Amino acid sequence: MSRRAILDKIRQSLNATPNDQARRSALDARIANPPRAPAPSRVAATGSDTIACFKSELEKQLATVVEIDNPALIPSAIASYLEANKLPLRLRHGCDPYLSQINWTSAAGLTLNSGPAAPNDPTGLSVAFAGVAETGTMVLQSGPDNPVTLGYLPDTHIIIVPKSRILATYEDAFERLRTAIGSGNMPRTLNWISGPSRTADIGGRIVIGAHGPRRLLALITAEK
Amino acid sequence: MHSTTPNFKKNARTALADSQLQEALAGLPGGLVAQRAAARERLPEFDSLRDYGRDLRNHTLDHLDLYLERYEQQVIAAGGHVHWAQTADDACSAILRICSEADARLVTKGKSMVSEEIGLNHRLEGSGLEVVETDLGEYILQIRKETPSHIIAPAIHLTQKQVESDFRLQHDHLSANRKLDEPAELVNEARQILREKFINADVGITGANFLIAETGSSIIVTNEGNGDLTQSLAKTHIVITTIDKVVPTLNDAASLLRLLARSATGQEITAYTTFSTGPRRNGDPDGPQNYHVVLLDNGRSEILGSKFKEVLRCIRCGACMNHCPVYNAVGGHAYGWVYPGPIGAVLNPGLIGIKEAGQLPNASTFCGRCEAVCPMRIPLPKLMRHWREAEFEQTRGPALARAALRSWAAFAARPWLYHPLARVAARILKFSSGSRGSLSWFPFAHRWTKDRDLPAPQGKTFQELWAARGKSTTPKTKRSAR
């Protein structure tokens, strides 16, 4: 069988035996206590501002970032963004608890549908599990709360990022995930999103909106 | 994939004379070089992260069997399947089997160099499947029936004009008068056409940048989002990847991801980085219902036990080819097989044999830029030199070159003969170069002097200069690491 043959060949190349306890312990130790590379000074240095770094890194990658202190104002902020971009006032979203605490009727004309994205949905709305300041990256978990297609099929993607979830590094976000769903577990997909879709495959010039969203709006807001 | 690697010299000559290729190559890799330098500048930790990355890859390779076992265990725990494949043929057969179990007719594909390595599209199409490449560059190449010429910018050898005429020919159901002179218009046309494919696909195939033993996840990085639509909309997601891609933990993947995009395109990070683990969970409204990983060896376990082991640290960023003067002059196709540039010159002989790929490690000036920029600090020139030695030992290469090398070796191994003759030769050459300092003719080197002059020695040999220098300074006893 291929599996056996490949593993045998690897062990032969490494001069190793399958039951070498020292080698197994090295693996177990690394997985039980995953080491971290030194964190980038842009987020680790004393006095570095995590939220400001998140915002400026994400803007560099051509996302629109808006800070709203009061979550009650999210519907009107979304409505004015959509109007400014001449987009229909229609949103597709999942059942993330963060969304149900918002009074969506506060913004006139905004229509909401829940479920995974349909091919003609103009805008998807998701809630980030975490934000990572070092590169302005939003971390999303797939599932009924935030169906994965919301971030890829619609032309516009809007992501709510509660301030308290913005962490310094990728490793911080993984630690938050291990705490939330248990070490070794993952959702079907964990999506890092750091800007709208783009390509440079034609003549080396960057074009925004290759296959995924042409626009990305990040709303940084309070937890409740 | 069929190789034209034994024709490297001929391929290179053709490439140098191809004005359209030269136009496409001018400036493009240069832009990537400048962008990488800027990204490195922005992250003061960049070079120490390279050391960290090298060490973590070495650790993983030293425990590869165990990490692969743990990875497999975690994929299965998440409801996925792992198919081990020793050869390209095994991998293609496994994928065909999965497609047939899924009753597939339409297969969408994200970008995967491993799928090029195993000639996957050819096999799938041969079985009557419709296969659609969804990375824009790969889509263009599929239309043109070409292979990638760069591992991250597959259509870097094409100009915008060429793409426009390809689209007009291929998309002949669209109005002939439509405007297509901007890259955005071309991208948009491909977007509309590929949307239909994503939505109707039965199977979505992606590669993997890394595999994670801790969680059983596969990672892809993309800027277009095509890999996500490929894997989220089809009923079955197949990952085609190789055994060297595994890393221990999520944190380890994070360390390598910090280096990957910065080394490749100079981006801080790609727009999308996706960790996929198993099929959709109970209650998930979207995502694939089946998840398969095809884990290919194809000679890598053999390389692991050889002096070329370090090449397995490669994370496929493409920085070595962007910085390579040879790659920049001839482009990727001249290399004749899947992996071009310095990484191909080391990896290809390991995968298809030195007999087939022997010209590639010789296509280098050993300028060392590839090693200087490699995020995994792979000593590419050293490994190319090992291949040259192996080629010589296996009595390969042109007879004249072998004879010349052998007599040179005999000469260089006898210092009592070498030093006085070298001193005389250096002085004669300096004298015959006159005031120009260069030679327009040299015995046995007419191929060189036909196109350019040969710089002449300055009159003293290296040994003489070194000896003179040794009197004023203390020589270092040990070379410091780069």
XYZ file of C-alpha atoms in Angstrom:
706
model
C 0.000 0.000 0.000
C 1.163 3.517 -0.833
C 0.789 4.833 2.706
C 3.037 2.181 4.196
C 5.587 2.494 1.398
C 5.838 6.278 1.695
C 6.164 6.252 5.494
C 8.743 3.451 5.332
C 10.775 5.336 2.765
C 10.656 8.511 4.871
C 11.872 6.575 7.943
C 14.599 4.946 5.914
C 15.734 8.362 4.625
C 15.736 9.720 8.182
C 17.321 6.641 9.681
C 14.377 6.502 12.051
C 12.238 3.777 13.559
C 8.457 4.115 13.984
C 8.521 3.769 17.757
C 11.338 6.085 18.730
C 9.942 7.644 21.915
C 12.176 10.722 21.807
C 10.931 11.681 18.354
C 7.314 11.154 19.370
C 7.755 13.295 22.477
C 9.208 16.115 20.373
C 6.027 16.104 18.275
C 3.671 15.834 21.233
C 5.423 18.672 23.026
C 5.269 21.002 20.047
C 1.576 20.359 19.451
C 0.640 20.583 23.141
C 2.497 23.865 23.570
C 2.794 25.466 20.142
C 5.818 27.760 20.195
C 5.485 31.290 18.836
C 7.880 33.235 16.676
C 8.788 36.624 18.177
C 5.862 38.978 17.506
C 6.399 41.796 14.988
C 7.496 44.951 16.781
C 4.785 46.982 15.038
C 2.311 45.332 17.429
C 4.608 44.094 20.205
C 6.559 47.245 21.018
C 5.426 49.088 24.134
C 3.033 51.857 23.244
C 1.953 50.299 19.954
C -1.739 50.910 19.281
C -3.410 47.669 18.205
C -6.599 49.224 16.834
C -4.773 51.949 14.942
C -2.393 49.394 13.437
C -5.280 47.119 12.410
C -7.021 50.025 10.761
C -4.053 51.400 8.872
C -2.870 47.983 7.644
C -6.341 47.110 6.384
C -6.702 50.459 4.637
C -3.367 49.908 2.908
C -4.904 46.786 1.424
C -7.703 48.884 -0.068
C -10.525 48.060 2.324
C -12.780 50.829 3.660
C -12.612 51.034 7.444
C -15.207 52.876 9.527
C -15.199 53.174 13.315
C -18.604 53.370 15.002
C -18.628 53.613 18.779
C -22.312 52.843 19.150
C -23.435 49.502 17.582
C -26.987 50.918 17.318
C -25.667 53.090 14.483
C -24.460 50.139 12.391
C -27.619 49.935 10.210
C -27.463 53.595 9.221
C -23.713 53.403 8.592
C -24.252 50.412 6.279
C -27.138 52.129 4.510
C -25.123 55.259 3.814
C -22.149 53.197 2.580
C -24.391 51.280 0.171
C -26.067 54.482 -1.024
C -22.745 56.212 -1.536
C -21.649 53.276 -3.727
C -25.013 53.221 -5.558
C -25.734 49.699 -4.348
C -29.113 48.114 -3.523
C -30.029 48.289 0.187
C -30.098 44.508 0.483
C -28.002 42.362 2.817
C -27.496 38.635 3.186
C -26.275 37.465 6.595
C -26.058 34.467 8.924
C -27.457 34.011 12.439
C -24.528 35.424 14.414
C -25.876 36.520 17.843
C -24.167 39.873 17.426
C -26.562 40.726 14.593
C -29.749 39.836 16.432
C -29.154 42.473 19.107
C -29.234 45.225 16.507
C -32.457 47.023 15.586
C -32.253 46.811 11.799
C -35.476 48.737 11.194
C -33.635 51.835 12.396
C -32.290 52.340 8.872
C -35.065 52.970 6.386
C -35.173 50.781 3.318
C -32.590 48.188 4.423
C -33.720 44.644 3.554
C -32.146 41.668 5.305
C -32.211 37.997 4.304
C -30.560 35.240 6.234
C -28.795 32.135 4.951
C -25.897 31.316 2.641
C -25.198 33.636 -0.285
C -27.169 33.254 -3.506
C -25.420 34.105 -6.788
C -27.324 37.382 -7.221
C -26.970 38.688 -3.655
C -25.349 42.117 -3.921
C -23.914 42.315 -0.394
C -22.861 39.864 2.303
C -22.656 40.818 5.986
C -20.450 38.857 8.406
C -19.188 39.207 11.956
C -15.487 38.603 12.541
C -14.359 36.112 15.144
C -11.157 38.120 15.553
C -9.139 40.900 14.006
C -5.366 40.726 13.695
C -3.583 44.054 13.915
C -0.226 43.068 12.436
C -1.635 42.916 8.891
C -5.205 44.213 9.246
C -6.592 40.703 8.890
C -10.130 39.649 9.799
C -10.647 36.075 10.954
C -14.026 34.487 10.134
C -15.391 31.085 11.075
C -17.670 29.278 8.638
C -20.969 27.857 9.870
C -24.600 28.914 10.283
C -23.582 32.103 12.125
C -21.467 33.288 9.222
C -21.880 31.173 6.074
C -18.598 31.128 4.160
C -20.152 32.055 0.806
C -21.151 35.506 2.150
C -17.550 36.579 1.822
C -16.974 35.396 -1.741
C -20.102 35.406 -3.928
C -21.522 38.933 -3.392
C -19.879 41.955 -5.038
C -19.638 43.690 -1.684
C -18.641 42.240 1.680
C -19.218 44.017 4.976
C -17.554 42.689 8.131
C -18.338 43.828 11.658
C -15.276 43.703 13.906
C -15.962 44.297 17.601
C -13.035 46.258 19.033
C -12.435 43.851 21.890
C -11.699 41.082 19.381
C -8.855 42.944 17.690
C -5.658 41.205 18.787
C -2.010 41.836 18.040
C -0.887 38.707 16.173
C -2.089 35.643 14.272
C -1.032 33.483 17.201
C -3.269 35.534 19.513
C -6.208 34.817 17.194
C -5.394 31.078 17.213
C -5.265 31.096 20.992
C -8.696 32.722 21.066
C -9.923 29.985 18.710
C -8.452 27.168 20.823
C -10.189 28.635 23.856
C -13.487 28.997 22.005
C -13.769 25.590 20.322
C -11.055 23.454 21.917
C -7.465 22.678 20.960
C -7.095 20.746 17.718
C -10.592 21.707 16.537
C -11.373 23.872 13.554
C -14.514 25.048 11.782
C -14.907 23.713 8.218
C -13.124 26.864 7.063
C -11.317 29.548 8.946
C -11.056 32.523 6.603
C -8.493 35.273 6.916
C -9.655 38.258 4.901
C -7.268 41.179 4.457
C -8.740 43.204 1.612
C -11.044 42.956 -1.394
C -10.379 40.388 -4.141
C -7.647 41.324 -6.625
C -5.423 40.020 -9.402
C -2.256 41.080 -11.201
C -2.375 38.281 -13.748
C -2.881 40.513 -16.768
C 0.206 42.529 -17.606
C 1.169 42.737 -13.925
C -1.323 45.549 -13.195
C -3.471 45.214 -10.076
C -7.208 45.006 -10.729
C -9.635 44.925 -7.792
C -12.551 42.491 -7.953
C -11.169 39.351 -9.592
C -13.563 36.616 -8.441
C -14.543 37.673 -4.955
C -15.855 40.995 -3.610
C -14.985 44.219 -5.415
C -15.502 46.164 -2.172
C -14.729 45.382 1.439
C -16.078 47.470 4.321
C -14.861 46.819 7.861
C -16.946 48.282 10.680
C -14.954 48.555 13.893
C -17.399 48.844 16.746
C -18.066 48.105 20.416
C -18.741 44.572 21.682
C -22.373 45.241 22.750
C 3.848 16.842 -17.300
C 5.968 16.225 -20.398
C 9.438 17.704 -20.056
C 11.491 19.628 -22.638
C 14.244 20.158 -20.095
C 16.985 18.430 -22.160
C 16.445 21.220 -24.729
C 17.163 24.013 -22.259
C 19.870 25.608 -24.387
C 17.705 25.592 -27.484
C 14.687 26.797 -25.485
C 16.761 29.631 -24.028
C 17.954 30.753 -27.457
C 14.375 30.782 -28.748
C 13.234 32.734 -25.680
C 15.942 35.361 -26.104
C 14.839 35.946 -29.700
C 11.115 36.096 -28.841
C 10.326 39.811 -28.826
C 6.833 39.390 -27.346
C 8.227 37.330 -24.447
C 11.004 39.840 -23.895
C 8.436 42.650 -23.796
C 6.392 40.758 -21.191
C 9.454 39.965 -19.092
C 10.826 43.509 -19.129
C 10.242 45.042 -15.755
C 7.750 42.514 -14.377
C 9.950 40.415 -12.080
C 11.835 43.670 -11.385
C 8.658 45.084 -9.846
C 8.353 42.059 -7.595
C 11.983 42.512 -6.512
C 11.371 46.106 -5.464
C 8.122 45.205 -3.697
C 9.794 42.424 -1.726
C 12.566 44.785 -0.668
C 9.980 47.314 0.527
C 8.062 44.677 2.503
C 11.287 43.489 4.130
C 12.036 47.079 5.058
C 8.619 47.397 6.716
C 9.143 44.314 8.910
C 12.370 44.638 10.905
C 11.983 41.026 12.079
C 11.987 39.672 8.526
C 15.483 38.161 8.482
C 15.262 36.673 11.966
C 11.920 35.167 10.947
C 13.756 33.480 8.073
C 16.019 31.758 10.610
C 12.963 30.768 12.608
C 11.267 29.424 9.489
C 14.357 27.461 8.423
C 14.628 25.836 11.848
C 10.961 24.974 12.003
C 11.043 23.397 8.548
C 14.150 21.406 9.502
C 12.423 20.189 12.652
C 9.370 19.147 10.639
C 11.421 17.316 8.013
C 13.298 15.450 10.755
C 9.945 14.221 12.119
C 8.105 14.066 8.798
C 6.684 10.557 9.194
C 5.197 11.404 12.576
C 3.739 14.764 11.545
C 2.137 13.166 8.490
C 0.579 10.457 10.650
C -0.805 13.045 13.047
C -2.045 15.183 10.177
C -3.866 12.206 8.655
C -5.401 11.303 12.000
C -6.794 14.840 12.348
C -8.184 14.936 8.796
C -10.037 11.692 9.479
C -11.295 12.982 12.838
C -12.778 15.984 10.994
C -14.583 13.683 8.554
C -12.160 13.905 5.634
C -10.243 11.278 3.670
C -6.512 10.998 2.952
C -5.245 9.204 -0.160
C -1.519 8.481 -0.198
C 0.067 8.482 -3.668
C 3.595 7.369 -4.437
C 3.611 8.492 -8.051
C 1.969 11.038 -10.328
C -0.066 8.227 -11.828
C -1.305 7.090 -8.397
C -2.392 10.646 -7.589
C -4.264 11.106 -10.879
C -5.990 7.747 -10.442
C -7.080 8.626 -6.902
C -8.546 11.931 -8.082
C -10.314 10.260 -11.010
C -11.807 7.711 -8.636
C -13.146 10.436 -6.332
C -14.599 12.314 -9.322
C -16.312 9.221 -10.588
C -17.754 8.415 -7.136
C -19.123 11.971 -7.118
C -20.654 11.463 -10.594
C -18.747 14.566 -11.601
C -18.997 16.212 -14.998
C -17.606 19.673 -14.296
C -14.464 20.198 -12.230
C -13.211 23.647 -11.199
C -9.610 24.061 -10.128
C -7.660 26.540 -8.079
C -4.005 27.101 -8.880
C -1.800 24.113 -8.070
C 1.750 23.459 -9.242
C 1.460 19.876 -7.991
C -1.437 19.339 -10.410
C 0.930 20.482 -13.176
C 3.548 18.076 -11.865
C 1.172 15.130 -12.216
C -0.424 16.270 -15.493
C -3.843 16.217 -13.864
C -5.905 18.188 -16.387
C -4.836 15.904 -19.198
C -5.889 12.824 -17.244
C -9.244 14.266 -16.181
C -10.078 15.513 -19.658
C -9.064 12.162 -21.065
C -11.811 10.638 -18.946
C -14.422 12.988 -20.363
C -14.519 15.537 -17.536
C -14.730 19.251 -18.197
C -11.914 20.901 -16.231
C -11.844 24.672 -15.728
C -8.897 26.560 -14.281
C -10.223 29.435 -12.153
C -7.092 31.380 -11.243
C -7.157 34.110 -13.871
C -3.590 33.475 -15.034
C -4.183 29.731 -15.214
C -7.480 30.285 -17.069
C -5.646 32.282 -19.723
C -3.035 29.525 -20.040
C -5.716 26.863 -20.325
C -7.235 28.759 -23.258
C -3.799 28.993 -24.867
C -2.952 25.355 -24.074
C 0.197 26.528 -22.306
C 1.815 25.746 -18.966
C 2.694 28.251 -16.198
C 5.979 30.080 -16.682
C 6.194 31.212 -13.055
C 5.010 29.462 -9.911
C 3.000 32.379 -8.535
C 2.451 34.548 -11.622
C 1.745 31.821 -14.171
C 0.991 34.121 -17.126
C 3.872 36.530 -16.513
C 5.189 35.755 -20.004
C 2.112 37.236 -21.701
C 1.250 40.801 -22.607
C -2.185 42.345 -22.147
C -2.612 42.473 -25.946
C -2.131 38.710 -26.189
C -4.777 38.114 -23.518
C -7.201 40.384 -25.341
C -6.869 38.476 -28.600
C -7.181 35.136 -26.758
C -10.410 36.284 -25.102
C -11.843 37.497 -28.418
C -11.152 34.107 -29.984
C -12.307 32.030 -27.023
C -15.376 34.022 -25.955
C -16.827 34.248 -29.458
C -20.402 34.281 -28.151
C -19.830 37.852 -26.923
C -20.114 40.948 -29.109
C -17.093 41.386 -31.357
C -17.254 45.164 -30.834
C -16.926 45.047 -27.055
C -14.227 47.158 -25.444
C -11.363 45.129 -23.984
C -8.371 47.458 -23.833
C -8.168 47.792 -20.062
C -7.025 44.982 -17.720
C -10.187 45.615 -15.670
C -12.384 44.852 -18.695
C -10.556 41.590 -19.326
C -10.779 40.599 -15.665
C -14.474 41.376 -15.639
C -15.174 39.241 -18.685
C -13.368 36.262 -17.139
C -15.215 36.879 -13.859
C -18.612 36.596 -15.558
C -17.678 33.432 -17.424
C -16.080 31.695 -14.451
C -19.007 32.534 -12.132
C -21.155 30.061 -14.055
C -18.489 27.410 -13.684
C -18.080 27.896 -9.932
C -21.815 27.603 -9.393
C -22.261 24.500 -11.538
C -19.112 22.598 -10.558
C -19.431 19.112 -9.072
C -15.884 18.885 -7.772
C -13.514 21.676 -6.752
C -9.786 20.923 -6.703
C -7.275 23.139 -4.913
C -3.643 22.783 -3.943
C -2.296 23.556 -0.484
C 0.376 25.964 0.655
C 0.651 24.180 3.999
C -0.912 21.316 5.914
C -1.269 21.488 9.685
C -0.670 18.402 11.826
C -2.263 19.959 14.928
C -5.687 20.338 13.273
C -5.667 18.390 9.982
C -6.180 21.621 8.025
C -5.005 22.518 4.530
C -4.191 26.147 3.762
C -4.455 28.066 0.528
C -3.482 31.657 -0.031
C -5.023 33.594 -2.910
C -5.655 37.176 -3.911
C -8.542 36.497 -6.265
C -10.803 34.432 -4.014
C -11.067 31.781 -6.728
C -9.817 29.039 -4.438
C -12.602 29.809 -1.981
C -15.355 29.734 -4.587
C -13.818 26.530 -5.980
C -13.951 24.710 -2.662
C -17.114 26.237 -1.146
C -19.552 25.797 -4.016
C -18.735 22.303 -5.275
C -20.135 19.255 -3.519
C -16.700 17.693 -3.208
C -13.422 19.433 -2.347
C -10.218 17.648 -3.314
C -6.843 18.935 -2.110
C -3.894 17.791 -4.203
C -0.662 18.304 -2.304
C 2.691 16.783 -1.365
C 4.180 15.284 1.765
C 6.645 18.146 2.326
C 3.855 20.707 2.944
C 3.051 19.659 6.487
C 3.896 21.932 9.451
C 3.323 21.075 13.112
C 0.914 23.739 14.371
C -1.254 26.722 13.492
C 1.399 28.959 15.053
C 4.053 27.449 12.789
C 1.865 28.147 9.766
C 1.553 31.760 10.968
C 5.357 32.147 11.031
C 5.646 30.884 7.459
C 2.686 32.965 6.254
C 4.514 36.080 7.511
C 7.292 35.222 5.071
C 5.337 33.840 2.120
C 3.480 36.822 0.648
C 6.231 39.281 1.527
C 8.794 37.140 -0.301
C 6.487 36.450 -3.232
C 4.774 39.711 -4.165
C 5.875 42.065 -1.418
C 2.351 42.077 0.031
C 2.044 42.074 3.817
C -0.418 39.232 3.314
C -2.626 38.005 0.478
C -6.258 39.105 0.398
C -7.380 35.591 1.365
C -5.800 32.892 3.510
C -8.090 29.931 4.032
C -7.781 27.032 6.450
C -9.966 24.092 5.365
C -10.660 21.165 7.653
C -12.939 18.312 6.634
C -16.349 18.631 4.961
C -19.162 20.953 6.110
C -20.279 20.340 9.681
C -23.781 19.416 10.828
C -25.870 22.563 10.544
C -23.487 24.319 8.134
C -25.547 25.932 5.349
C -22.713 25.874 2.807
C -19.324 24.348 2.082
C -18.485 20.998 0.449
C -20.082 17.759 1.617
C -16.974 15.695 0.943
C -13.349 16.498 1.638
C -10.437 14.507 0.229
C -6.703 15.062 0.443
C -4.396 13.401 -2.081
C -0.941 13.295 -0.530
C 1.749 12.834 -3.174
C 5.334 11.688 -2.669
C 6.708 11.479 -6.243
C 10.338 11.184 -5.163
C 10.351 13.565 -2.204
C 10.900 10.835 0.395
C 14.005 9.893 -1.590
C 15.268 13.509 -1.658
C 14.759 13.577 2.132
C 17.592 11.085 2.562
C 19.945 12.779 0.100
C 22.235 15.793 0.214
C 19.410 17.720 -1.441
C 17.170 17.450 1.631
C 17.240 21.207 2.238
C 15.290 21.872 -0.974
C 12.252 20.363 0.781
C 12.108 23.478 2.995
C 10.838 25.427 -0.039
C 7.526 27.272 0.481
C 7.116 28.099 -3.260
C 7.222 31.882 -3.005
C 9.057 32.380 -6.294
C 11.526 34.945 -4.896
C 14.474 32.949 -6.286
C 13.193 33.198 -9.858
C 12.221 36.867 -9.500
C 15.814 37.627 -8.514
C 17.514 35.279 -10.994
C 19.316 36.906 -13.937
C 18.910 33.731 -15.997
C 15.160 33.464 -15.311
C 14.743 37.160 -16.067
C 16.429 36.706 -19.434
C 14.697 33.559 -20.688
C 11.443 33.260 -18.688
C 10.067 30.084 -17.184
C 9.167 27.957 -20.198
C 12.795 27.497 -21.261
C 13.355 25.394 -18.135
C 11.111 22.805 -19.737
C 9.386 21.371 -16.675
C 7.012 22.424 -13.892
C 9.346 24.373 -11.590
C 11.453 27.081 -13.295
C 14.275 29.236 -11.980
C 16.797 28.284 -9.285
C 14.314 26.187 -7.314
C 13.560 24.199 -10.467
C 17.265 23.785 -11.156
C 17.565 21.976 -7.819
C 14.152 20.325 -7.498
C 13.544 19.115 -11.060
C 16.636 16.852 -11.233
C 15.466 15.316 -7.943
C 11.985 14.656 -9.306
C 12.625 13.689 -12.945
C 16.294 12.710 -12.778
C 19.617 14.344 -13.561
C 19.668 12.630 -16.944
C 16.548 14.554 -17.950
C 17.182 17.822 -16.110
C 20.990 17.998 -16.116
C 21.148 21.274 -18.027
C 19.216 23.200 -15.383
C 21.798 23.249 -12.550
C 24.294 24.314 -15.193
C 22.148 27.294 -16.191
C 23.418 29.450 -13.360
C 26.171 31.986 -12.870
C 26.190 31.174 -9.123
C 25.655 34.856 -8.452
C 23.961 33.819 -5.219
C 20.960 36.174 -5.296
C 18.544 33.234 -5.001
C 20.093 32.081 -1.749
C 20.312 35.654 -0.483
C 16.535 36.138 -0.809
C 15.225 32.627 -0.084
C 12.924 32.912 2.960
C 13.848 29.357 3.951
C 17.566 30.023 3.433
C 17.966 27.118 1.028
C 21.586 27.088 -0.213
C 20.502 26.871 -3.848
C 23.922 27.459 -5.479
C 25.491 24.774 -3.279
C 22.763 22.309 -4.211
C 23.135 23.151 -7.914
C 26.851 22.459 -7.541
C 26.034 19.064 -6.016
C 23.923 18.289 -9.083
C 26.775 19.294 -11.379
C 29.043 16.916 -9.458
C 26.450 14.165 -9.687
C 26.103 14.773 -13.404
C 29.883 14.547 -13.830
C 30.084 11.367 -11.743
C 27.356 9.774 -13.821
C 29.444 10.609 -16.908
C 26.819 12.905 -18.293
C 27.272 16.143 -20.182
C 29.095 16.959 -23.443
C 32.399 15.053 -23.996
C 34.395 18.211 -24.657
C 33.186 19.890 -21.470
C 33.990 16.738 -19.502
C 37.492 16.557 -20.960
C 38.073 20.235 -20.216
C 36.835 19.840 -16.640
C 38.986 16.776 -16.100
C 42.161 18.465 -17.333
C 41.356 21.589 -15.345
C 40.939 19.453 -12.230
C 44.293 17.736 -12.864
C 45.923 21.125 -13.280
C 44.273 22.751 -10.256
C 45.167 19.809 -8.030
C 48.894 20.460 -8.636
C 49.742 23.845 -7.064
C 53.431 23.597 -8.025
C 52.318 23.615 -11.654
C 49.197 25.750 -11.341
C 50.615 28.820 -9.599
C 53.547 29.624 -11.920
C 51.489 28.962 -15.053
C 48.558 31.043 -13.749
C 50.968 33.899 -13.024
C 52.312 33.769 -16.570
C 48.844 33.461 -18.098
C 47.458 36.403 -16.116
C 50.255 38.622 -17.326
C 49.983 37.518 -20.957
C 46.224 38.103 -20.940
C 46.590 41.521 -19.385
C 49.205 42.403 -21.990
C 47.071 41.207 -24.919
C 44.033 43.108 -23.710
C 45.936 46.370 -24.084
C 44.387 49.486 -22.654
C 40.777 48.170 -23.071
C 41.096 45.651 -20.253
C 39.012 43.115 -22.179
C 39.507 40.485 -24.865
C 37.475 40.208 -28.049
C 38.920 36.776 -28.822
C 39.927 33.858 -26.622
C 40.808 30.248 -27.488
C 37.793 27.876 -27.231
C 35.538 30.731 -26.092
C 34.240 32.044 -29.413
C 30.626 31.461 -28.254
C 31.241 33.964 -25.472
C 33.316 36.477 -27.445
C 30.931 36.371 -30.421
C 28.409 38.486 -28.493
C 30.533 40.285 -25.900
C 34.082 40.870 -24.731
C 35.747 38.779 -22.063
C 37.051 40.835 -19.125
C 40.833 40.342 -18.912
C 42.752 39.598 -15.698
C 44.313 42.581 -13.955
C 47.819 41.097 -14.181
C 48.120 39.433 -10.796
C 46.534 36.148 -9.748
C 44.080 35.848 -6.902
C 46.685 33.895 -4.920
C 49.207 36.700 -5.308
C 46.694 39.327 -4.203
C 45.582 37.163 -1.292
C 49.150 36.620 -0.150
C 49.811 40.370 -0.292
C 46.647 41.031 1.685
C 47.554 38.378 4.253
C 50.627 40.393 5.242
C 48.547 43.383 6.311
C 45.445 41.716 7.792
C 44.760 38.574 9.781
C 42.794 36.098 7.664
C 39.547 34.820 9.130
C 39.882 31.232 10.189
C 36.199 30.497 9.881
C 33.700 31.759 7.342
C 30.787 33.423 9.046
C 27.305 32.329 8.043
C 25.366 34.543 5.706
